[in-house]
Amino acid sequence: MGIKGFARSIALLSLFSSFSALAGKADDTLVYASDSEPENISPYHNDLREGVILGRLIWDNLVYRNPDNGEYQPMLATSWKQVDDTTIDFQLREGVKFHNGDPFTADDVVFTLNYVVSPESKVVTVQNVDWIKSAEKLGDYSVRLHLKKPFPPALEYLSNNVPMFPKKYFEEVGMAGFSRKPIGTGPYKVTAIATGEGVKMNRAACG
């Protein structure tokens, strides 16, 4: 599940290769070169520009901010309601699947948000999530987000690098395994990661 029309013509993306940016019409391949390589492509565990690019391609956020008009629009969340100054309820999109076929549900949102604010997560981009107190499951597709204090830019932060991780898969492989074979709900899925060679991705099936 991703933003429709976002680089849909690209079938494979390779980052950090030894070549400049090249696009091949014959095989719909884009090669992008960079002199920076994230040790971990998780958006929570690196703050490089390349990590931001990868994060946008592999994962989705709860909310999308339209750059044309600045409006917040549904993404993984279909709607939201400010219950009070420190509470926001989200209704989640049904029918979304992770790249491995697992369904996206409230369990994934609650797991992700509670994990990234915990000390053991050791996130690098702490400033993106340090306003979050906890997340609570209200139903299979509804979540309540508790804030530490009133935080007006909450939706802005949620529309940026605060993607949702797959609870079941992450708990099976751990952070080390997830960094080697990450999966998300975004428009592209990772097919290979090799240190010094790059990251390869194919367009993910809609779902």
C-alpha positions as MATLAB code, in Angstrom:
seq = 'MGIKGFARSIALLSLFSSFSALAGKADDTLVYASDSEPENISPYHNDLREGVILGRLIWDNLVYRNPDNGEYQPMLATSWKQVDDTTIDFQLREGVKFHNGDPFTADDVVFTLNYVVSPESKVVTVQNVDWIKSAEKLGDYSVRLHLKKPFPPALEYLSNNVPMFPKKYFEEVGMAGFSRKPIGTGPYKVTAIATGEGVKMNRAACG';
ca = [
       0.000    0.000    0.000;
       1.491    3.316   -0.975;
       0.747    6.704   -2.433;
      -0.750    6.166   -5.882;
       1.281    7.465   -8.716;
       4.496    7.754   -6.675;
       7.237    6.561   -9.002;
       4.994    3.753  -10.238;
       6.965    3.330  -13.464;
      10.109    2.279  -11.621;
      10.432   -1.487  -11.282;
      13.672   -1.632   -9.330;
      15.738    0.798   -7.354;
      19.396    0.255   -6.451;
      21.035    2.622   -3.987;
      24.670    3.244   -3.092;
      26.082    1.640   -6.257;
      29.326    2.745   -7.867;
      27.531    4.465  -10.759;
      25.831    7.821  -11.158;
      22.043    8.034  -11.337;
      20.973    6.236  -14.482;
      17.546    5.288  -15.780;
      17.154    2.467  -18.259;
      13.969    2.485  -20.305;
      14.565   -1.037  -21.565;
      14.116   -2.670  -18.172;
      12.489    0.146  -16.177;
      15.438    0.259  -13.803;
      16.707    3.237  -11.856;
      20.211    3.236  -10.389;
      20.966    5.887   -7.777;
      24.465    6.368   -6.418;
      25.486    7.927   -3.120;
      28.615    8.183   -1.017;
      26.596    7.581    2.169;
      25.296    4.204    3.278;
      23.049    3.730    6.337;
      24.175    0.954    8.659;
      20.510    0.232    9.289;
      17.825    1.356    6.832;
      15.147    1.503    9.513;
      13.913    5.137    9.551;
      14.116    5.013   13.334;
      17.737    3.897   13.352;
      19.417    6.237   10.884;
      19.135    9.931   10.076;
      20.819   10.041    6.673;
      19.106   11.492    3.610;
      19.416    8.098    1.936;
      17.628    6.545    4.883;
      14.757    8.995    4.476;
      14.464    8.107    0.780;
      14.414    4.390    1.537;
      11.927    4.883    4.332;
       9.461    6.602    2.011;
       9.703    3.773   -0.496;
       9.498    0.774    1.832;
       7.136    1.916    4.583;
       3.936    3.901    5.013;
       2.912    6.349    7.725;
      -0.466    6.706    9.376;
      -0.986   10.088    7.737;
       0.110   11.728    4.473;
       0.661   15.455    4.089;
      -0.170   16.684    0.609;
       2.752   18.910   -0.476;
       0.526   20.845   -2.878;
      -1.918   22.170   -0.297;
      -0.454   21.127    3.063;
      -3.548   19.114    3.974;
      -3.276   15.934    6.035;
      -4.805   13.005    4.215;
      -5.456    9.339    5.001;
      -2.704    6.813    4.481;
      -2.601    3.796    6.810;
      -5.147    5.647    8.934;
      -8.437    6.454    7.209;
      -9.581    8.949    9.826;
      -8.597   10.422   13.178;
     -10.189   12.331   16.015;
      -8.646   14.539   18.677;
     -10.307   13.212   21.842;
      -8.598   15.728   24.120;
      -5.310   17.640   24.329;
      -3.267   14.481   24.808;
      -5.330   11.792   23.073;
      -5.877   11.025   19.389;
      -7.951    8.125   18.051;
      -7.175    6.594   14.650;
      -9.298    4.384   12.452;
      -7.043    2.181   10.323;
      -7.288    1.092    6.717;
      -8.458   -2.480    6.253;
      -7.156   -4.837    3.585;
      -3.550   -3.611    3.703;
      -0.813   -6.246    3.671;
       2.875   -6.191    4.430;
       5.290   -7.323    1.743;
       5.323  -10.849    3.194;
       1.534  -11.133    3.002;
       0.757  -10.541    6.676;
      -2.246   -8.250    7.251;
      -1.756   -4.780    8.694;
      -3.806   -4.263   11.877;
      -3.930   -2.233   15.064;
      -1.468   -4.669   16.629;
       1.249   -3.401   14.295;
       0.607    0.249   15.127;
       0.512   -0.352   18.867;
       3.656   -2.469   18.705;
       5.569    0.053   16.587;
       4.745    3.139   18.617;
       5.288    1.480   21.985;
       8.539   -0.065   20.765;
      10.117    3.119   19.395;
       9.498    5.051   22.623;
      11.023    2.293   24.751;
      14.688    2.521   25.841;
      15.514   -0.886   24.356;
      14.662    0.294   20.846;
      17.712    2.583   20.827;
      16.243    4.772   18.109;
      18.493    7.419   16.590;
      15.695    9.772   15.563;
      14.416   10.244   19.110;
      13.099   13.718   18.307;
      10.534   12.177   15.958;
       8.832   10.151   18.676;
       9.748   11.588   22.093;
       6.356   13.321   22.315;
       4.542    9.968   22.300;
       3.597    8.412   25.635;
       2.004    5.163   24.460;
      -0.407    3.542   22.014;
      -3.463    1.515   22.929;
      -5.516   -0.937   20.880;
      -9.237   -0.143   20.789;
     -10.167   -2.687   18.138;
      -8.666   -4.650   15.257;
      -8.533   -1.463   13.190;
      -8.670    1.298   15.759;
      -5.900    2.741   17.926;
      -5.671    5.374   20.645;
      -2.487    7.433   20.816;
      -1.562    8.970   24.163;
       0.742   12.008   24.140;
       3.050   13.071   26.967;
       1.619   16.576   26.776;
      -0.305   18.696   24.259;
       1.630   18.531   20.982;
       0.065   20.554   18.125;
       2.379   19.188   15.379;
       1.455   15.545   16.106;
      -0.014   14.932   12.645;
       2.961   16.594   10.991;
       5.329   14.205   12.753;
       3.130   11.203   12.000;
       3.162   12.127    8.315;
       6.962   12.082    8.221;
       9.402    9.413    9.385;
       7.138    7.540   11.795;
       6.377    4.416    9.732;
       4.574    1.307   10.890;
       6.485   -1.953   11.359;
       5.079   -5.527   11.225;
       4.709   -6.809   14.794;
       4.702  -10.538   14.046;
       7.662  -10.487   11.658;
       9.720   -8.085   13.761;
       9.275  -10.213   16.882;
      10.326  -13.292   14.907;
      13.549  -11.864   13.439;
      14.477   -9.085   15.876;
      16.134   -5.797   14.990;
      19.187   -7.499   13.481;
      17.107   -9.672   11.177;
      14.775   -6.831   10.311;
      17.670   -4.609    9.244;
      18.858   -7.333    6.845;
      15.428   -8.226    5.453;
      13.012   -5.383    6.188;
       9.391   -5.436    5.093;
       6.776   -2.720    5.072;
       3.544   -1.736    3.346;
       5.094    0.838    1.007;
       5.209    0.893   -2.802;
       8.547   -0.940   -2.971;
       9.815   -4.105   -1.308;
      13.445   -4.874   -0.566;
      14.889   -7.791   -2.524;
      18.534   -7.526   -1.486;
      20.835   -5.602    0.848;
      24.601   -5.887    0.519;
      27.088   -3.773    2.437;
      29.106   -1.676    0.026;
      26.919   -2.677   -2.911;
      23.518   -1.253   -2.155;
      19.843   -1.903   -1.642;
      17.670   -3.361   -4.375;
      13.905   -3.028   -4.475;
      11.074   -4.130   -6.711;
       7.692   -2.518   -7.045;
       5.377   -4.164   -4.518;
       2.029   -5.604   -5.484;
      -0.871   -3.400   -4.398;
      -2.758   -4.850   -1.508;
];
